[in-house]
XYZ file of C-alpha atoms in Angstrom:
528
model
C -2.290 -16.488 4.195
C 1.380 -15.593 4.219
C 2.204 -11.915 4.078
C 4.684 -11.441 1.290
C 5.060 -9.711 -2.042
C 5.352 -11.741 -5.222
C 6.160 -10.036 -8.511
C 5.232 -11.538 -11.846
C 6.426 -9.416 -14.756
C 5.435 -5.858 -14.003
C 2.488 -6.797 -11.788
C 2.478 -7.042 -8.010
C 0.627 -9.729 -6.154
C 0.408 -7.761 -2.986
C 0.039 -9.160 0.483
C 0.396 -6.045 2.613
C 3.334 -6.054 5.007
C 1.913 -4.428 8.110
C 0.379 -5.064 11.503
C -2.373 -7.599 12.016
C -5.906 -6.266 11.754
C -7.116 -4.689 14.964
C -10.166 -6.141 16.660
C -12.527 -3.655 18.328
C -12.223 -3.904 22.083
C -15.867 -3.430 22.919
C -19.027 -5.219 21.865
C -22.496 -3.724 21.672
C -24.868 -5.689 23.866
C -28.388 -5.410 25.210
C -28.058 -6.296 28.883
C -31.810 -6.719 29.279
C -31.891 -9.761 26.978
C -28.789 -11.864 27.450
C -29.515 -14.373 24.694
C -29.338 -11.784 21.901
C -26.264 -12.352 19.763
C -24.045 -9.401 18.873
C -20.749 -9.436 17.017
C -17.435 -7.703 16.762
C -15.522 -8.108 13.511
C -12.199 -7.910 11.748
C -11.209 -7.958 8.086
C -8.197 -9.623 6.544
C -7.012 -6.779 4.342
C -5.016 -8.502 1.600
C -7.349 -7.471 -1.190
C -9.436 -4.882 0.597
C -11.522 -2.600 -1.558
C -14.930 -1.748 -0.107
C -13.752 -1.785 3.509
C -10.293 -0.606 2.614
C -7.612 -2.108 4.868
C -10.190 -3.438 7.303
C -12.160 -0.236 7.747
C -15.944 -0.458 7.853
C -18.204 2.478 7.064
C -21.291 3.739 8.837
C -24.405 1.616 8.324
C -22.613 -1.244 6.589
C -24.835 -4.322 6.749
C -24.039 -8.027 6.769
C -26.208 -11.127 6.551
C -25.781 -13.657 9.385
C -26.717 -17.351 9.403
C -26.870 -19.516 12.536
C -26.373 -23.224 11.798
C -26.747 -26.318 13.918
C -23.210 -27.426 14.705
C -24.194 -31.100 14.562
C -25.617 -31.266 11.042
C -25.134 -27.807 9.496
C -28.841 -27.113 9.031
C -29.876 -23.435 9.264
C -31.593 -22.306 12.449
C -31.616 -18.635 11.407
C -31.005 -17.508 7.818
C -29.649 -14.251 6.430
C -30.568 -12.030 9.376
C -29.421 -8.436 8.679
C -26.909 -6.946 11.127
C -25.624 -3.373 11.025
C -22.636 -1.363 12.288
C -24.286 2.020 12.708
C -21.107 3.879 13.630
C -18.813 1.972 11.261
C -16.665 0.609 14.096
C -17.198 -3.040 13.151
C -19.523 -3.805 16.068
C -22.681 -5.376 14.606
C -26.158 -5.549 16.140
C -29.396 -6.795 14.648
C -30.980 -4.423 12.150
C -34.537 -4.887 13.375
C -34.353 -8.559 14.309
C -31.748 -10.253 16.502
C -30.463 -13.788 16.430
C -30.793 -15.469 19.821
C -28.823 -18.407 21.125
C -31.054 -21.497 21.467
C -32.439 -21.748 24.992
C -31.851 -25.492 25.166
C -28.097 -24.962 24.802
C -27.756 -26.256 21.255
C -24.231 -25.731 19.935
C -24.237 -23.562 16.803
C -21.991 -22.133 14.089
C -22.219 -18.681 12.525
C -21.673 -17.721 8.898
C -21.824 -14.122 7.690
C -21.507 -12.317 4.368
C -20.978 -8.776 3.118
C -22.626 -7.013 1.380
C -26.045 -7.935 2.708
C -28.328 -9.317 0.010
C -31.980 -9.687 1.016
C -32.866 -12.253 -1.642
C -30.295 -15.004 -1.346
C -32.186 -17.329 -3.657
C -30.262 -20.471 -2.828
C -29.749 -20.292 0.923
C -26.028 -20.397 1.660
C -25.026 -19.878 -1.971
C -24.121 -16.275 -2.867
C -24.281 -15.248 -6.548
C -21.756 -12.692 -7.820
C -21.737 -10.585 -10.988
C -18.843 -8.124 -11.369
C -19.680 -6.850 -14.854
C -20.750 -3.484 -13.379
C -17.914 -1.874 -11.372
C -19.646 1.473 -10.766
C -20.482 0.504 -7.162
C -17.763 -1.772 -5.865
C -19.363 -2.001 -2.435
C -22.188 -3.940 -4.080
C -19.893 -6.664 -5.473
C -16.946 -6.913 -3.055
C -17.982 -10.166 -1.395
C -16.514 -10.952 2.032
C -17.333 -14.065 4.057
C -16.827 -15.088 7.689
C -17.123 -18.719 8.812
C -14.707 -18.819 11.750
C -17.292 -18.877 14.571
C -17.988 -22.543 15.256
C -19.024 -24.501 18.342
C -20.782 -21.563 20.025
C -23.497 -21.511 22.668
C -25.077 -19.146 25.162
C -21.907 -18.997 27.269
C -20.141 -17.211 24.417
C -22.382 -14.182 24.785
C -20.174 -13.128 27.687
C -16.860 -13.936 25.966
C -17.772 -12.250 22.689
C -18.198 -13.349 19.088
C -15.706 -11.976 16.581
C -16.493 -12.459 12.893
C -13.287 -12.674 10.869
C -14.034 -11.666 7.288
C -11.952 -12.462 4.222
C -12.390 -11.278 0.651
C -13.237 -14.178 -1.633
C -12.782 -12.360 -4.949
C -9.699 -10.819 -6.589
C -8.797 -7.139 -6.691
C -6.935 -5.241 -9.415
C -5.603 -1.735 -8.695
C -4.073 0.376 -11.459
C -2.144 3.471 -10.328
C -2.218 6.038 -13.134
C -0.015 9.057 -13.727
C 0.069 11.412 -16.700
C 3.270 11.778 -18.696
C 4.207 15.000 -20.503
C 1.512 16.903 -18.579
C -1.159 15.347 -20.806
C -4.676 15.092 -19.399
C -6.200 11.734 -18.531
C -9.723 13.115 -18.205
C -12.148 10.789 -19.950
C -9.835 7.777 -19.754
C -11.481 4.360 -19.727
C -9.673 1.155 -18.784
C -11.024 -2.316 -19.541
C -9.908 -5.690 -18.198
C -10.043 -7.905 -21.270
C -11.489 -11.374 -21.675
C -12.556 -12.388 -18.170
C -15.711 -14.060 -16.897
C -17.834 -11.930 -14.609
C -20.220 -14.337 -12.867
C -19.856 -17.039 -10.233
C -21.384 -18.283 -6.982
C -19.733 -18.867 -3.620
C -20.669 -21.275 -0.833
C -20.810 -19.248 2.371
C -20.171 -22.300 4.557
C -16.757 -23.152 3.123
C -15.979 -20.169 0.811
C -15.672 -22.512 -2.157
C -16.341 -20.927 -5.512
C -18.213 -22.502 -8.403
C -16.715 -22.423 -11.886
C -16.910 -18.916 -13.411
C -20.003 -18.627 -15.580
C -20.967 -16.847 -18.780
C -18.955 -15.666 -21.737
C -15.636 -13.891 -21.262
C -16.105 -10.140 -21.526
C -14.283 -6.831 -21.239
C -14.915 -5.295 -17.814
C -14.799 -1.515 -17.438
C -12.735 -0.583 -14.363
C -13.869 2.053 -11.877
C -11.691 5.206 -12.122
C -11.566 7.850 -9.396
C -12.421 11.484 -10.032
C -8.795 12.593 -10.459
C -8.007 9.757 -12.894
C -5.138 8.623 -10.677
C -6.402 5.150 -9.805
C -8.540 2.488 -11.489
C -9.951 -0.506 -9.622
C -11.776 -3.707 -10.444
C -13.147 -6.493 -8.265
C -12.764 -9.645 -10.368
C -13.924 -13.246 -10.256
C -11.022 -15.597 -9.446
C -10.301 -17.696 -12.526
C -7.680 -19.293 -14.719
C -6.054 -17.033 -17.321
C -4.960 -18.140 -20.763
C -1.706 -16.284 -21.435
C -1.265 -12.906 -19.750
C -4.045 -10.646 -18.553
C -4.517 -7.632 -20.822
C -5.940 -4.150 -20.387
C -7.323 -1.745 -22.973
C -6.999 2.016 -22.510
C -9.367 4.341 -24.372
C -9.369 8.140 -24.495
C -10.473 10.712 -27.069
C -11.101 8.068 -29.705
C -7.665 6.484 -29.216
C -7.057 2.968 -27.936
C -4.093 0.938 -26.697
C -3.763 -2.577 -25.301
C -1.342 -3.228 -22.443
C -0.133 -6.718 -21.544
C 0.358 -7.266 -17.830
C 2.498 -9.746 -15.965
C -0.477 -11.608 -14.478
C -0.665 -15.103 -15.893
C -1.949 -18.468 -14.796
C -4.790 -17.291 -12.575
C -6.509 -14.529 -10.683
C -6.374 -15.888 -7.138
C -9.049 -15.443 -4.490
C -8.331 -12.954 -1.692
C -5.394 -11.458 -3.598
C -4.726 -7.896 -4.651
C -2.735 -7.063 -7.775
C -1.191 -3.584 -7.964
C 0.155 -2.086 -11.183
C 1.475 1.401 -11.921
C 1.377 2.924 -15.378
C 2.430 6.264 -16.834
C 0.146 7.286 -19.675
C 0.584 9.979 -22.325
C -2.440 11.247 -24.235
C -0.419 13.648 -26.389
C -0.361 13.265 -30.166
C -2.275 10.767 -32.248
C -1.832 7.757 -30.005
C -1.707 6.642 -26.397
C 1.763 5.822 -25.139
C 2.501 4.058 -21.873
C 5.476 3.585 -19.587
C 4.741 0.527 -17.437
C 6.266 -0.376 -14.120
C 9.565 -2.220 -14.356
C 10.441 -5.565 -12.814
C 12.480 -5.027 -9.657
C 12.679 -6.157 -6.048
C 10.442 -3.914 -4.031
C 8.788 -3.497 -0.682
C 5.961 -1.462 0.747
C 8.083 1.705 0.968
C 9.625 1.471 -2.518
C 8.443 4.135 -4.991
C 7.410 3.073 -8.473
C 10.213 2.660 -11.014
C 9.182 2.575 -14.677
C 10.694 0.572 -17.513
C 11.964 3.720 -19.229
C 13.770 4.818 -16.067
C 15.616 1.535 -15.632
C 16.428 1.477 -19.352
C 18.638 4.559 -18.901
C 22.299 3.577 -18.651
C 22.938 6.081 -15.849
C 20.115 4.853 -13.578
C 20.764 2.080 -11.082
C 18.395 0.506 -8.606
C 20.453 -0.526 -5.576
C 19.203 -2.684 -2.713
C 21.047 -3.343 0.545
C 20.183 -6.046 3.062
C 21.201 -6.281 6.701
C 24.911 -7.114 7.055
C 24.128 -9.220 10.129
C 21.115 -10.960 8.594
C 20.884 -11.095 4.815
C 17.160 -11.876 4.991
C 16.410 -8.456 6.510
C 16.010 -5.535 4.135
C 18.036 -2.445 4.956
C 17.321 0.163 2.288
C 16.994 0.670 -1.447
C 17.744 3.633 -3.700
C 17.374 5.026 -7.209
C 20.879 6.219 -8.046
C 22.171 8.343 -10.945
C 25.754 7.438 -11.899
C 26.212 10.665 -13.893
C 24.946 13.035 -11.209
C 26.448 10.813 -8.495
C 23.494 11.203 -6.135
C 20.420 9.126 -5.356
C 17.041 10.579 -6.287
C 15.544 8.735 -3.344
C 16.402 6.273 -0.585
C 13.542 4.124 0.759
C 13.646 2.242 4.047
C 11.550 0.817 6.888
C 11.935 2.283 10.360
C 11.168 0.467 13.609
C 12.866 -0.534 16.851
C 14.721 -3.365 15.099
C 16.866 -0.754 13.351
C 16.968 2.037 15.946
C 17.766 -0.018 19.055
C 20.885 -2.112 19.508
C 24.580 -2.095 20.279
C 25.618 0.063 17.344
C 26.742 3.670 17.327
C 27.773 6.267 14.768
C 30.813 4.740 13.060
C 31.858 7.497 10.616
C 33.026 4.618 8.434
C 32.952 6.601 5.201
C 33.438 4.515 2.083
C 32.360 3.490 -1.388
C 29.189 1.490 -1.863
C 30.205 -2.108 -2.716
C 27.087 -2.537 -4.859
C 28.502 -0.555 -7.807
C 31.897 0.476 -9.160
C 33.687 3.207 -7.197
C 34.181 5.051 -10.501
C 30.427 5.678 -10.580
C 30.374 7.256 -7.109
C 31.498 10.512 -5.582
C 34.819 10.335 -3.728
C 33.936 11.849 -0.358
C 36.551 10.684 2.114
C 37.285 14.300 3.050
C 33.831 15.653 2.318
C 32.666 18.478 0.071
C 33.925 22.031 0.019
C 31.150 24.273 1.311
C 28.648 21.466 1.895
C 28.012 18.742 4.444
C 28.002 15.120 3.391
C 24.270 14.884 3.991
C 22.866 11.422 4.701
C 19.600 10.497 3.027
C 19.222 7.477 5.327
C 20.333 8.995 8.651
C 23.075 7.305 10.640
C 20.877 7.275 13.757
C 18.213 5.276 11.890
C 20.534 2.268 11.718
C 22.184 1.481 15.081
C 21.292 -2.174 15.507
C 24.983 -2.907 15.025
C 28.122 -1.080 13.942
C 28.119 -3.054 10.707
C 24.623 -1.878 9.885
C 25.450 1.712 10.818
C 28.440 1.620 8.475
C 26.106 1.025 5.521
C 24.678 4.523 6.006
C 28.124 5.998 5.305
C 28.291 4.696 1.745
C 28.936 7.581 -0.629
C 25.822 6.677 -2.643
C 23.792 7.706 0.424
C 25.357 11.201 0.486
C 24.464 14.470 -1.203
C 26.084 17.916 -0.982
C 23.822 19.576 1.590
C 24.086 22.998 3.205
C 25.199 22.431 6.803
C 24.407 25.548 8.817
C 20.703 26.314 8.698
C 19.731 23.035 7.028
C 21.479 19.697 7.616
C 22.619 20.609 11.127
C 19.388 22.287 12.232
C 15.908 22.031 10.706
C 16.673 18.895 8.682
C 18.256 17.204 11.717
C 15.174 18.074 13.763
C 12.937 16.531 11.107
C 15.038 13.356 11.138
C 14.704 13.157 14.920
C 10.940 13.650 14.659
C 10.683 10.834 12.133
C 12.426 8.477 14.545
C 9.974 9.517 17.233
C 7.014 8.819 14.958
C 8.294 5.277 14.403
C 7.792 4.370 18.073
C 4.536 2.808 19.167
C 3.728 1.389 15.725
C 4.794 -1.716 13.847
C 6.709 0.036 11.059
C 7.106 3.531 9.671
C 7.768 3.529 5.928
C 10.108 6.322 4.802
C 11.327 7.718 1.493
C 13.977 10.463 1.624
C 14.912 12.192 -1.611
C 17.050 14.874 -3.229
C 16.096 16.487 -6.534
C 18.659 18.315 -8.744
C 15.988 20.121 -10.783
C 12.551 21.640 -10.298
C 9.549 21.998 -12.577
C 10.632 25.563 -13.395
C 14.423 25.240 -13.160
C 15.973 22.356 -15.088
C 19.539 23.689 -14.881
C 21.760 21.398 -12.798
C 24.363 22.921 -10.482
C 27.490 20.947 -9.634
C 30.148 20.875 -6.964
C 33.358 18.790 -6.913
C 34.257 15.644 -5.016
C 37.732 14.823 -3.643
C 38.860 13.601 -7.066
C 37.623 16.680 -8.902
C 34.548 14.994 -10.391
C 31.200 16.742 -10.733
C 28.481 15.953 -8.209
C 24.995 17.411 -8.642
C 23.771 19.794 -5.943
C 20.120 19.108 -5.031
C 17.729 22.021 -5.326
C 15.421 20.578 -2.673
C 14.997 17.633 -0.318
C 11.901 15.687 0.620
C 10.554 12.996 2.905
C 7.441 10.869 2.365
C 6.116 8.873 5.333
C 3.386 6.266 5.757
C 2.144 4.352 8.777
C -0.693 1.909 9.334
C -3.121 2.325 12.220
C -3.682 -1.152 13.631
C -6.895 -0.163 15.412
C -8.711 0.762 12.199
C -6.566 -0.736 9.448
C -6.372 2.661 7.738
C -3.226 4.577 6.772
C -1.805 7.989 7.521
C 0.726 9.701 5.285
C 2.618 12.968 5.280
C 5.391 14.565 3.244
C 7.903 17.372 3.717
C 9.718 19.483 1.136
C 12.637 21.747 2.077
C 14.611 23.787 -0.420
C 18.410 23.758 -0.432
C 18.946 26.989 1.519
C 19.721 28.255 5.008
C 16.690 28.414 7.282
C 16.434 30.940 10.087
C 13.958 28.788 11.982
C 13.643 25.091 12.829
C 9.903 24.676 12.336
C 9.820 21.844 9.802
C 6.059 21.482 10.328
C 5.345 24.492 8.150
C 6.880 22.634 5.201
C 4.524 19.665 5.453
C 2.515 18.763 2.351
C 0.440 15.777 1.275
C 2.039 12.804 -0.430
C -0.148 13.463 -3.467
C 1.303 16.983 -3.679
C 4.824 15.588 -3.442
C 4.039 13.159 -6.262
C 2.986 16.063 -8.475
C 6.170 17.974 -7.642
C 8.658 15.117 -8.066
C 6.964 12.929 -10.668
C 7.460 9.850 -8.474
C 4.664 7.595 -7.219
C 5.004 6.867 -3.499
C 3.394 3.991 -1.584
C 1.492 2.613 -4.608
C -0.265 0.008 -2.448
C -2.044 2.690 -0.412
C -5.388 3.979 -1.619
C -5.359 7.530 -2.979
C -7.638 8.802 -0.212
C -4.888 8.238 2.364
C -2.265 10.144 0.373
C -4.283 13.347 0.092
C -4.322 14.430 3.737
C -1.364 15.349 5.936
C -3.374 16.960 8.734
C -4.088 13.718 10.624
C -0.399 13.114 11.367
């Protein structure tokens, strides 16, 4: 399946842009009996839910079938295998499958979760009406191991699992500090039952009457999830929100079908204040993995612009994007990918200061000679874009600048943090970065201004932040971290002491970062 992001309305059909799933390097074997079959495994993580992003858990069990390669008849049926340590290496849970002694060529089919009573052999029945335990309904199937015999015990047998159902993820945030405790979210008018052929992953027609399916919501009411049966949709998929006796329907951008092995991500701000539920859905805009959520109400403001820049040497390559305020003349955030493609090349620091061609110069600060008393602080650092001089020049657009204290901040601790971020991008596929500058705080909404070269007001940020995410190819899991530094002179250069979790940064700024990443990975900065 191609890895790309397709947006329909306000909904994301997400195919994660990251490294390929890692395959465990070792395989558990019993050297005393060489015909026992053991397995390694990998998970295609496009719609991952139970084994999020390809990560198994301790004591996960699968059912394995061994079929005659010649005619497809079962030789062994639904034998339970277990990964005791959760590393994806599976051994028989009591019984083992053994390769036929006579050298018969066989195929293997496996399914997760293990179901002891598969009533119809290789047909797996699914009912997603109860979402309280998603691990019990998140069906994954592997049928890639074909044409195997005893010689493959030495070369290894890797089961490649794919999700055969659909996944809906709803990122929730509270507006106006209203509580979302007790919120219920229903997916309206979908069928909940089907059956899947394990041999070819083909799904039967969805069965039963269309019903409203209650989504699973995490303890903090920040994310709702539903594993859904792939099916055609009449019109657009709708949700119903209920809280404290109030109800509101929300129309999504999903229409046509819920596709197998696809994950749909949606972000929604919800207010429970007053006599009714109000919502601020995610806007329609070009976005990537690193792009924070932008709501419809934000883009409806005349002073807010979403600006995207592509590579000047290759227009198919994304460079960076930003949420820019034409009144304050600064960007609230700049989001960009970081890897060797951008940091290695023939380019150098160009100091090619100039207006951003994406918007009128009248909407930007005039900074040819810089600020008085402040540095022209890059949000996307110059050193992060040295593939070519043309690409480096894009970091000197005035939209990428803010008035930043030089001594004790931009030239010291902040510069050290920028250098560390570049270091963290090595050895991985891509580091996803959001750098931001906020002109107000939760307790101080007064905006301070300085002047540009033409005498126009430019907002002075009260603090700066960075949010980072990286994917671990070995496990398929994510690590995130954030930093928040106030606009002041620092006597030290220890940026580490200003590290916080991405979830904490979301609470401080009001932005939602990395909406495709599960909440559990945004709550811990210690693993970085």
